[in-house]
Coordinates of C-alpha atoms in Angstrom, one line a residue:
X1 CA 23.3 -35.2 -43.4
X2 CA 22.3 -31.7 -45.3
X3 CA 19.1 -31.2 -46.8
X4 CA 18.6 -28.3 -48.6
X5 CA 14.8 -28.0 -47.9
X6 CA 12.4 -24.7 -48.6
X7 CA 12.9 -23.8 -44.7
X8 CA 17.1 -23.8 -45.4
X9 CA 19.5 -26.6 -44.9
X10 CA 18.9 -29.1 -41.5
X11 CA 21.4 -31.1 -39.9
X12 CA 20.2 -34.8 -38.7
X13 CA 22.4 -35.8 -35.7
X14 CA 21.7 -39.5 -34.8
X15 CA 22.1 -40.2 -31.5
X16 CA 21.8 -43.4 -28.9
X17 CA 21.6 -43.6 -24.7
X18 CA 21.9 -46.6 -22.5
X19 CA 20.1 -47.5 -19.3
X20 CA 22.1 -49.3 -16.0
X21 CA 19.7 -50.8 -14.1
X22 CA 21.2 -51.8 -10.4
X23 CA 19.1 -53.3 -8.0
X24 CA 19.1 -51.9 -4.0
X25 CA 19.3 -54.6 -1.4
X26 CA 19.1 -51.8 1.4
X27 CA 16.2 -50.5 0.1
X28 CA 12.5 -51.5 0.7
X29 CA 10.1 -51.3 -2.3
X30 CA 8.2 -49.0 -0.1
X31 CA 10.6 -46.7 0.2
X32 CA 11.9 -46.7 -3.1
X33 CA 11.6 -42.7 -3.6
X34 CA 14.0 -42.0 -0.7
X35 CA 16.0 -42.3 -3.7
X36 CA 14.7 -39.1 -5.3
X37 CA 15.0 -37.3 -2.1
X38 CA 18.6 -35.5 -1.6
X39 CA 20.1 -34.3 2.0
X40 CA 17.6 -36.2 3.7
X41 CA 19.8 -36.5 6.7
X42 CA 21.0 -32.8 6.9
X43 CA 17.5 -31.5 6.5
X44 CA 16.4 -33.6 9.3
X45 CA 18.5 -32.3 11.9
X46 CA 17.9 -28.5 10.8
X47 CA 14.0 -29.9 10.7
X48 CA 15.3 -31.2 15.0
X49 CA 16.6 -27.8 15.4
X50 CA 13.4 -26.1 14.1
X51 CA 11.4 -28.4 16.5
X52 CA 13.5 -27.3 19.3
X53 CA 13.1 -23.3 18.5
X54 CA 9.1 -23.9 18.4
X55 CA 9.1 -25.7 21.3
X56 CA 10.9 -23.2 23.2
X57 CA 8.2 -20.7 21.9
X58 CA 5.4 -22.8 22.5
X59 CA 7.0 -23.1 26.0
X60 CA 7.2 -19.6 27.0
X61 CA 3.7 -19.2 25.9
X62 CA 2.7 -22.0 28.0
X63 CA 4.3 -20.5 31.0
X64 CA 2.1 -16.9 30.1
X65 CA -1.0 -18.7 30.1
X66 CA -0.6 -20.9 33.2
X67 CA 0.4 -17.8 35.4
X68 CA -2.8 -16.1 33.5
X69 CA -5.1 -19.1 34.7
X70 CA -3.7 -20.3 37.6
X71 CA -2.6 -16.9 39.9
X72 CA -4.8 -14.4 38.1
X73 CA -7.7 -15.6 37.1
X74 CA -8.1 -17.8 40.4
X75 CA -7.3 -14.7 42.2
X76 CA -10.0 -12.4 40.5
X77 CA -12.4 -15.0 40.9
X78 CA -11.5 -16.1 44.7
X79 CA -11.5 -11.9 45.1
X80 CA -14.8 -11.3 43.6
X81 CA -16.4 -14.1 45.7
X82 CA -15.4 -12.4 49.0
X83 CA -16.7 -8.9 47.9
X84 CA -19.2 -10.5 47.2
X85 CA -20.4 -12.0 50.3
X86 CA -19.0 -9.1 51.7
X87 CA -20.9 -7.1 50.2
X88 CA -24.3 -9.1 51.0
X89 CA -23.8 -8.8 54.4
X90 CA -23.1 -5.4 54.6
X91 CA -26.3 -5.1 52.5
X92 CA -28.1 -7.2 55.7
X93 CA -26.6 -5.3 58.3
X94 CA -28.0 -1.8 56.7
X95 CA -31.3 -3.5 56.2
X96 CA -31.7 -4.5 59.8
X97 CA -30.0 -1.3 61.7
X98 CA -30.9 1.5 59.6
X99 CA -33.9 2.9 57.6
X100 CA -33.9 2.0 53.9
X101 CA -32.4 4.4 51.5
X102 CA -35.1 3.9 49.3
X103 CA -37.6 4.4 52.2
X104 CA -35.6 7.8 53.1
X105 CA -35.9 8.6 49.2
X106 CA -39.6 8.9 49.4
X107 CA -39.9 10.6 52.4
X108 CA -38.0 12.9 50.8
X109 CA -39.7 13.1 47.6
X110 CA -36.3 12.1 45.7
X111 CA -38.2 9.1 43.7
X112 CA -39.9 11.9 41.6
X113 CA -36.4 12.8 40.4
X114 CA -35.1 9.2 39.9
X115 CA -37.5 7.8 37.7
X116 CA -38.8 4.4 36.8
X117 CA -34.8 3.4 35.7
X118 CA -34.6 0.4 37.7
X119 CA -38.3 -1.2 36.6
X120 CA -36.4 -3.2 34.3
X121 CA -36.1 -6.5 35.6
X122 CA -34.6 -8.6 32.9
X123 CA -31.5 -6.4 33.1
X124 CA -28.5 -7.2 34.9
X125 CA -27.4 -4.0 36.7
X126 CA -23.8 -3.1 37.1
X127 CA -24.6 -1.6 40.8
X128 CA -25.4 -5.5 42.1
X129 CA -21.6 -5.7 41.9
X130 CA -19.3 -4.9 44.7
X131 CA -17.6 -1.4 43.9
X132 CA -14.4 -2.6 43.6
X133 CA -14.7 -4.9 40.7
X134 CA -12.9 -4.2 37.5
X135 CA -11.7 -5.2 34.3
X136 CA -13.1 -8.7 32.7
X137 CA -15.6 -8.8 35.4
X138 CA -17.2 -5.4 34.3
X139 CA -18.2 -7.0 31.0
X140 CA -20.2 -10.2 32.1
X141 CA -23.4 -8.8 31.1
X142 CA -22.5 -8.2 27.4
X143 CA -19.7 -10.6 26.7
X144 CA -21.8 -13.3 25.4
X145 CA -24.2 -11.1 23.2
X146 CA -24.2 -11.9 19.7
X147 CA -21.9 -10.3 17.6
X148 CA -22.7 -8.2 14.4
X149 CA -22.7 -9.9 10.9
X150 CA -22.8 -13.4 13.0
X151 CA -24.7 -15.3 9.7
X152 CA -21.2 -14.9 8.1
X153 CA -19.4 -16.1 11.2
X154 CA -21.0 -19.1 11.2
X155 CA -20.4 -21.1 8.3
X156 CA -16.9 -19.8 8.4
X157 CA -16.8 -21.9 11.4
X158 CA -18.1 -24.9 9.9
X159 CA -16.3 -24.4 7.0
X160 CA -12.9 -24.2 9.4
X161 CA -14.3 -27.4 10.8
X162 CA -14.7 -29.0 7.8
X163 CA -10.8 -28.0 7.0
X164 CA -9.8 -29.4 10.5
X165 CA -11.4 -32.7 9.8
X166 CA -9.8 -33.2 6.1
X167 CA -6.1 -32.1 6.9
X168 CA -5.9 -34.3 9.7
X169 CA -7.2 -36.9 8.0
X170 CA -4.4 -36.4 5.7
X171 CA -1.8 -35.3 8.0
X172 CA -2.3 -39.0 9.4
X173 CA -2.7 -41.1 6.2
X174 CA 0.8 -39.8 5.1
X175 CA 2.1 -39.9 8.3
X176 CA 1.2 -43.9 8.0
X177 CA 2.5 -44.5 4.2
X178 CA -1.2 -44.6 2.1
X179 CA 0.0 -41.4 1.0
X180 CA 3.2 -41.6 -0.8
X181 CA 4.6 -40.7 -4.3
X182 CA 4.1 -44.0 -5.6
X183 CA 0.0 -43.2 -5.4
X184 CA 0.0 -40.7 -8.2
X185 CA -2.9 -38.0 -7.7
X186 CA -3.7 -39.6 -4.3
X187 CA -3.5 -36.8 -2.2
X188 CA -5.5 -34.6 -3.6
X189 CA -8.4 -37.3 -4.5
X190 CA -8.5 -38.5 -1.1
X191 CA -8.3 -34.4 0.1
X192 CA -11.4 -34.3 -2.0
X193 CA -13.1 -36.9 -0.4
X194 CA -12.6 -36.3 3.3
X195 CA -13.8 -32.6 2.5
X196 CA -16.9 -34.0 1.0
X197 CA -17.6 -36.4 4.1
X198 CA -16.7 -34.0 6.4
X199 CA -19.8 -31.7 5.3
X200 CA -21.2 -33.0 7.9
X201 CA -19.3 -31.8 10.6
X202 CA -19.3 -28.4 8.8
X203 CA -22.9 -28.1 9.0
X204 CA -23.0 -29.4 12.5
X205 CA -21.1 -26.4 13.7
X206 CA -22.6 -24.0 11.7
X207 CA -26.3 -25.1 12.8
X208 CA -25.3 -24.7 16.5
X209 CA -23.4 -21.7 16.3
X210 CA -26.0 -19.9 14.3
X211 CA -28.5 -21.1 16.7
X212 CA -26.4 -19.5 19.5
X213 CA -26.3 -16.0 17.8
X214 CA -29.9 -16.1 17.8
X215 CA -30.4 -17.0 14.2
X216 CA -34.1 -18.1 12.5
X217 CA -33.7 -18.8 9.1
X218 CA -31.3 -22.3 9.1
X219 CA -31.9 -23.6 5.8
X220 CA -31.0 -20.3 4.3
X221 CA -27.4 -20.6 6.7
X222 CA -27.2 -24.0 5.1
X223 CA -26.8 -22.9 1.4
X224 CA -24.5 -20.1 2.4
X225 CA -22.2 -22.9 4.7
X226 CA -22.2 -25.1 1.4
X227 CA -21.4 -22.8 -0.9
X228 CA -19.0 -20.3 0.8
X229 CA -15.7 -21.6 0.8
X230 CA -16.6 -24.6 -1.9
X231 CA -17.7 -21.8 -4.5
X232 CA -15.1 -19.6 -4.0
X233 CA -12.4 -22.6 -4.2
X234 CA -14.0 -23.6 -7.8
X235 CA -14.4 -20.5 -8.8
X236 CA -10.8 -19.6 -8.4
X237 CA -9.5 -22.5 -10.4
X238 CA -12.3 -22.0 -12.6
X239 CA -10.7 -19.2 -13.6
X240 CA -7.3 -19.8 -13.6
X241 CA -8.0 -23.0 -15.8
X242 CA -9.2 -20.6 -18.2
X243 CA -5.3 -19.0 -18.7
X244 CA -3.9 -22.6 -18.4
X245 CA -5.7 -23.9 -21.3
X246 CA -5.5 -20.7 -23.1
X247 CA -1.7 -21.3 -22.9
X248 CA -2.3 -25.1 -24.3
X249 CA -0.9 -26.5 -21.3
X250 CA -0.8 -30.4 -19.9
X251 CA -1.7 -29.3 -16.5
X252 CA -4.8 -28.0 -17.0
X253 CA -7.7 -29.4 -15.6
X254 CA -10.0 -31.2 -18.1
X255 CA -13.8 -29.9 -18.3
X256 CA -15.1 -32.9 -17.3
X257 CA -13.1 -33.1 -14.2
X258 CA -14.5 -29.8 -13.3
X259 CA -18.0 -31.0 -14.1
X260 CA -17.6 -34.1 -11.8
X261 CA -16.6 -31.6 -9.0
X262 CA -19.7 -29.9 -9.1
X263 CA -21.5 -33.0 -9.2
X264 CA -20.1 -34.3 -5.8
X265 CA -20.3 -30.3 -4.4
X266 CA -24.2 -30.2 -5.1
X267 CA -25.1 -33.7 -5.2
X268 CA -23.2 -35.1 -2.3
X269 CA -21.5 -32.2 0.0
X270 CA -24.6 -30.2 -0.2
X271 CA -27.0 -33.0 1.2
X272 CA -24.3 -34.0 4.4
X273 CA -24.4 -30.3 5.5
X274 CA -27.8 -30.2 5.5
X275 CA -28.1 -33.6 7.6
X276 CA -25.4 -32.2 10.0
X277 CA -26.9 -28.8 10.1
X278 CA -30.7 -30.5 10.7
X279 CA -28.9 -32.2 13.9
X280 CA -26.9 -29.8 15.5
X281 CA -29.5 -26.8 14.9
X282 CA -32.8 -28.5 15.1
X283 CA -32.2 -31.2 17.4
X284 CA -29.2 -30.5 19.8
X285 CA -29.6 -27.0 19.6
X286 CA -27.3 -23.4 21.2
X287 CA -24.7 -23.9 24.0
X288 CA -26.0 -22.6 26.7
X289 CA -24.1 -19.5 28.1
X290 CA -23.8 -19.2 31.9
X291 CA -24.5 -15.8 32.4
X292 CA -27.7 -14.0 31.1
X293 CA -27.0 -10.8 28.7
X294 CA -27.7 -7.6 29.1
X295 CA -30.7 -5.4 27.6
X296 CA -29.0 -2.2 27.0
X297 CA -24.9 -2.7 26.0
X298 CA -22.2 -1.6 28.0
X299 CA -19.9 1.0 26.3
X300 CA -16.8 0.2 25.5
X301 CA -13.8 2.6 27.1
X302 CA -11.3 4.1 24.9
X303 CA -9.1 1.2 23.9
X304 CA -4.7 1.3 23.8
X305 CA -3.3 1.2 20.7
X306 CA -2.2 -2.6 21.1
X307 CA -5.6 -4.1 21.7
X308 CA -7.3 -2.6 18.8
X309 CA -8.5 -5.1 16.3
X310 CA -5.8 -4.6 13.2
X311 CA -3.0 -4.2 15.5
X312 CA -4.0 -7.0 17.9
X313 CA -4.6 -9.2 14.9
X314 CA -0.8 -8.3 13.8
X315 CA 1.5 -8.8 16.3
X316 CA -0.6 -12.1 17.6
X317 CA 0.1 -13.7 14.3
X318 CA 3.7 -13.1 14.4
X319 CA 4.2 -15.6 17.2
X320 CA 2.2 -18.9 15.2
X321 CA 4.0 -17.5 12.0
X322 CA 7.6 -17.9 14.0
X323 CA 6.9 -21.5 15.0
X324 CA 6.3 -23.0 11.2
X325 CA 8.6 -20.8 9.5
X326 CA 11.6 -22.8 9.2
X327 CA 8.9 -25.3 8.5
X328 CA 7.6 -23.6 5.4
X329 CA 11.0 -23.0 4.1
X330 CA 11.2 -27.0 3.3
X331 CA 7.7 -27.3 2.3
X332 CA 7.9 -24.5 0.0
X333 CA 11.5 -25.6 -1.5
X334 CA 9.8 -29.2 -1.9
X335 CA 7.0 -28.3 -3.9
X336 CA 8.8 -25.3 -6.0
X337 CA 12.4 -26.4 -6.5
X338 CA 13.2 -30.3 -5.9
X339 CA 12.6 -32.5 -9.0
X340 CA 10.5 -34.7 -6.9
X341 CA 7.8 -31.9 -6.2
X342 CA 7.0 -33.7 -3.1
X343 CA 6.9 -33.1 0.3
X344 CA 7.5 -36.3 2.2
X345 CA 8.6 -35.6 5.9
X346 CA 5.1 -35.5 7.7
X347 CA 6.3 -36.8 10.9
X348 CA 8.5 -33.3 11.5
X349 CA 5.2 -31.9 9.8
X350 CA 2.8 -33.6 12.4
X351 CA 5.1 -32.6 15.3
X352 CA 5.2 -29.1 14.3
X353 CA 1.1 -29.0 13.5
X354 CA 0.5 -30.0 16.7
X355 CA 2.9 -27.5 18.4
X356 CA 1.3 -24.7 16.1
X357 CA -2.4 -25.8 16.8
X358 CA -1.0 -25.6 21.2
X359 CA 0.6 -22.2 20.1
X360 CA -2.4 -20.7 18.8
X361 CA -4.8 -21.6 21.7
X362 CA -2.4 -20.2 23.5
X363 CA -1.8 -16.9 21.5
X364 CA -6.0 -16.6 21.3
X365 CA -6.8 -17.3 25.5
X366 CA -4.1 -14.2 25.9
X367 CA -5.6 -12.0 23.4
X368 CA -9.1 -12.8 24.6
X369 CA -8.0 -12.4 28.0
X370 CA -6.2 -8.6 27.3
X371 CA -9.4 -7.7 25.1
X372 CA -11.6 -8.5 28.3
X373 CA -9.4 -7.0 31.1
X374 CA -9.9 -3.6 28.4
X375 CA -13.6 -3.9 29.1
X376 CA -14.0 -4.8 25.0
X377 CA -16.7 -7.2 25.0
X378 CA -16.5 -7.7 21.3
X379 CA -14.6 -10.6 20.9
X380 CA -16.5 -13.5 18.6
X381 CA -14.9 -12.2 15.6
X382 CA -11.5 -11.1 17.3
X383 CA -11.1 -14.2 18.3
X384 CA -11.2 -16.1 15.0
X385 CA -9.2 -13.3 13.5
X386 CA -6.2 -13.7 16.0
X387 CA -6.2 -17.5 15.2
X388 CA -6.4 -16.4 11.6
X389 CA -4.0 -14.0 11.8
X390 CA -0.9 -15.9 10.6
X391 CA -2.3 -16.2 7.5
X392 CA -1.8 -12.6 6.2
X393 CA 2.1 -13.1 7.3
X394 CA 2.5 -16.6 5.7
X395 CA 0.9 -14.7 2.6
X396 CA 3.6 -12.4 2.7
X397 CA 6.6 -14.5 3.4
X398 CA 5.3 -16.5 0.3
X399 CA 5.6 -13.1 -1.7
X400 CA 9.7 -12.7 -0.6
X401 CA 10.1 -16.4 -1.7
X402 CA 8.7 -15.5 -5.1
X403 CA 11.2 -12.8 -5.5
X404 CA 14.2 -14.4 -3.9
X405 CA 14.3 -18.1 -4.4
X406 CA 11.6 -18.6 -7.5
X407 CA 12.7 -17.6 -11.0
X408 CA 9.3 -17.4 -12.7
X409 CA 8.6 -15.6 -16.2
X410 CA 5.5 -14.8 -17.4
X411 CA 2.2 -13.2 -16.6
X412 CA 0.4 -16.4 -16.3
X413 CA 2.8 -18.5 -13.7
X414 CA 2.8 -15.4 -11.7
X415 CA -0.9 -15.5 -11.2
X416 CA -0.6 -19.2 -10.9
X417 CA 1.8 -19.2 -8.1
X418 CA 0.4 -15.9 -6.0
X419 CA -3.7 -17.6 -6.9
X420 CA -2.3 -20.8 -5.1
X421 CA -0.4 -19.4 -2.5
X422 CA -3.4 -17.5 -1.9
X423 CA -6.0 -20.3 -1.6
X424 CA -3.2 -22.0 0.4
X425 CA -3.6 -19.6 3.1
X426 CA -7.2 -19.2 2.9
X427 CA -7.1 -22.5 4.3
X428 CA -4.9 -22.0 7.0
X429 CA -6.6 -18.9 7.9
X430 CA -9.6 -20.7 7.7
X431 CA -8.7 -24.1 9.6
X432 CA -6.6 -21.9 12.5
X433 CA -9.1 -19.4 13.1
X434 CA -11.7 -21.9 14.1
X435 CA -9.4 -23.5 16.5
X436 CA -8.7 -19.7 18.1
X437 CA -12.6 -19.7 18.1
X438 CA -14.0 -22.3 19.4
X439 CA -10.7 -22.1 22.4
X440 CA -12.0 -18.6 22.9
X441 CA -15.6 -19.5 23.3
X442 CA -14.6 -22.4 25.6
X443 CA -12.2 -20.2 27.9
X444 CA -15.0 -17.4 28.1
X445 CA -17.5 -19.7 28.8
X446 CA -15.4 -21.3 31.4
X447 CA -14.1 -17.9 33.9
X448 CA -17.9 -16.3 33.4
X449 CA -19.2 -19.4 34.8
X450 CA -16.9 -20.0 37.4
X451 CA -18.1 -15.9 38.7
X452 CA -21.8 -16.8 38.4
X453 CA -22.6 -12.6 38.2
X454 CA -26.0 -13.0 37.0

């Protein structure tokens, strides 16, 4: 049918479709988007093989650290002890047989020429230890002083926490079926929810970990815990909802969406971390470290090239990065290319969490360990950066599967995908190096005290 309008002839092509609908006896209402899911049973046993490979990492690591804990530390410790007592009764013998060296010193007039050094008492000389001493042990008097720019490291630890408590709140509600494709926008409102209540447990960690650097001012450490990662997560899509509704598009989030947000941010989240942060700096207070810290810091020797901080930080995160890999492959190809947009195999995902969480506990009690051994004492923020560090490599591998396997035009869906992938592993980075931390802090804690030096 021609019409011969203004705008030139148009065609009208009528046209008609029919729908077949068949009903499934073999499958379960519950499980009626199995449908939508193709090669279910070939990715599962590439999703077996990738288990296999991260076990066999996770394994190797294992073995490190038990040969670490159990022969070397154990010996060091068992080795310091006897010098130790060794050493004390040498000191007795000399005390009792011979005339004191310091008693020999005056008569000699030497103590004009040594000074008033050793008037200090609240230091914690080096000379108390036996002579043969080295490596970690050298350190004990400085390894649990407060490290520089600690008011930042501190909500970035209960921030991490915060992260820890609302993915594996998730992780477990899909792993159970609440969280499926059938509860549209679930996942993310119930993400938003655990991350509010768990404000709580961010400023619980915060508080004490700022009260074990030493800090005074915990209100003001509140606000910043509150508003660190939360601001800069709003203030990313902030933005980037600017673009979206620039380019009219259905995805973008509605104003008053992003006003409701910053209603349960400063109305609800805001409040918890302040309770949590009240408790666990006001009335449970610091950890206690076993061994008292040094007046005057140790220097720190000339370090190799492999335990400085950016190359440390580099090859630590290759070996977490190596265990989710094949991992990320399906995630990625879930959310980018299937039709379904959805990821829906969290059992493999759980196993595999759990196998990177073991991997990079592992990964940090090494790196700690070889920091120590180098007599580097500064290792609060090392630590969180090694469990951290398989962010920046995630980061990248999402930047080959842009160029590779995406085919995405335009400026705007280019920002879009780099923006999430970016807040994507600011999370990771975030949730993983808190778990390198706090295992750092718990292994230091645990061979200084077993040494008792002070």
């Amino acid at each position: 049918d021609l019409d011969d309008a203004d705008n030139g002839p148009t065609l009208t092509i009528p046209y008609t479709y029919s729908v077949y609908f068949r009903e499934e006896e073999r499958l379960e209402w519950q499980n009626r988007w199995d449908l939508y899911f193709v090669n279910e049973e070939d990715s599962s046993k590439i999703h077996w093989l990738a288990i296999i490979n991260s076990l066999i990492i996770c394994g190797v690591l294992t073995a490190v650290v038990a040969v670490i804990g159990t022969r070397t530390i154990r010996g060091d410790i068992k080795g310091y002890k006897e010098s130790s007592v060794e050493d004390g009764k040498t000191k007795s013998k000399r005390s009792k047989g011979t005339r004191s060296p310091r008693k020999s010193a005056e008569k000699n007039g030497l103590l004009d020429q040594i000074g008033d050094a050793d008037t200090d008492g609240d230091v914690s000389s080096d000379d108390e230890l036996p002579e043969d001493i080295t490596g970690w042990k050298l350190v004990h008097g400085d390894v649990f002083r407060p490290p520089a720019h600690g008011v930042l490291l501190a909500p970035l630890i209960g921030s991490g926490m915060q992260l820890v408590f609302m993915a594996t709140g998730l992780l477990l509600l899909s792993c159970f079926g609440v969280l499926n494709p059938s509860f549209r926008g679930g996942f993310i409102s119930v993400g938003i929810a655990l991350f509010i209540i768990a404000g709580v447990f961010s400023g619980y960690f915060s508080g004490r970990v700022y009260k074990t650097f030493g800090g005074q001012k915990w209100k003001k450490n509140v606000v910043v815990t509150a508003t660190l990662f939360p601001g800069l997560l709003f203030a990313t899509l902030f933005i980037l909802d600017l673009f979206v509704w620039a380019q009219a598009s259905s995805t973008a989030i509605p104003f008053s969406t992003l006003l409701g947000l910053v209603a349960l941010w400063l109305l609800v989240q805001l409040p918890l971390v302040y309770v949590g942060s009240w408790y666990g700096y006001v009335v449970v207070g610091s950890w206690e470290h076993p061994i008292k810290t040094n007046v005057i810091p140790r220097q720190i020797p000339l370090q190799s090239w492999y335990t400085k901080s950016m190359q440390s930080v580099l090859i630590a995160g290759l070996i977490p990065f190596a265990v989710i890999s094949v991992e990320l492959l399906f995630v990625f190809k879930s959310l980018w290319q299937d039709k379904s947009g959805y990821y829906y195999m969290f059992g493999f995902l759980a196993v595999v969490s759990l196998i990177l969480i073991l991997t990079v506990v592992e990964v940090t009690i090494v790196a700690v360990y070889i920091q120590l051994c180098s007599e580097n004492y500064q290792w609060w923020w090392q630590s969180f950066f090694v469990g951290g560090s398989s962010a920046l490599w995630i980061f990248l591998y999402c930047a080959w599967y842009y160029w590779t396997k995406l085919h995405i035009e335009g400026l705007v869906s280019s920002m879009l995908f780099f923006s999430y992938s970016f807040l994507a592993c600011a999370v990771y980075g975030l949730l993983t190096g808190t778990i390198g931390f706090l295992t750092a802090y718990a292994f230091v804690r645990r061979i200084y005290g077993a040494i008792k030096a002070d």
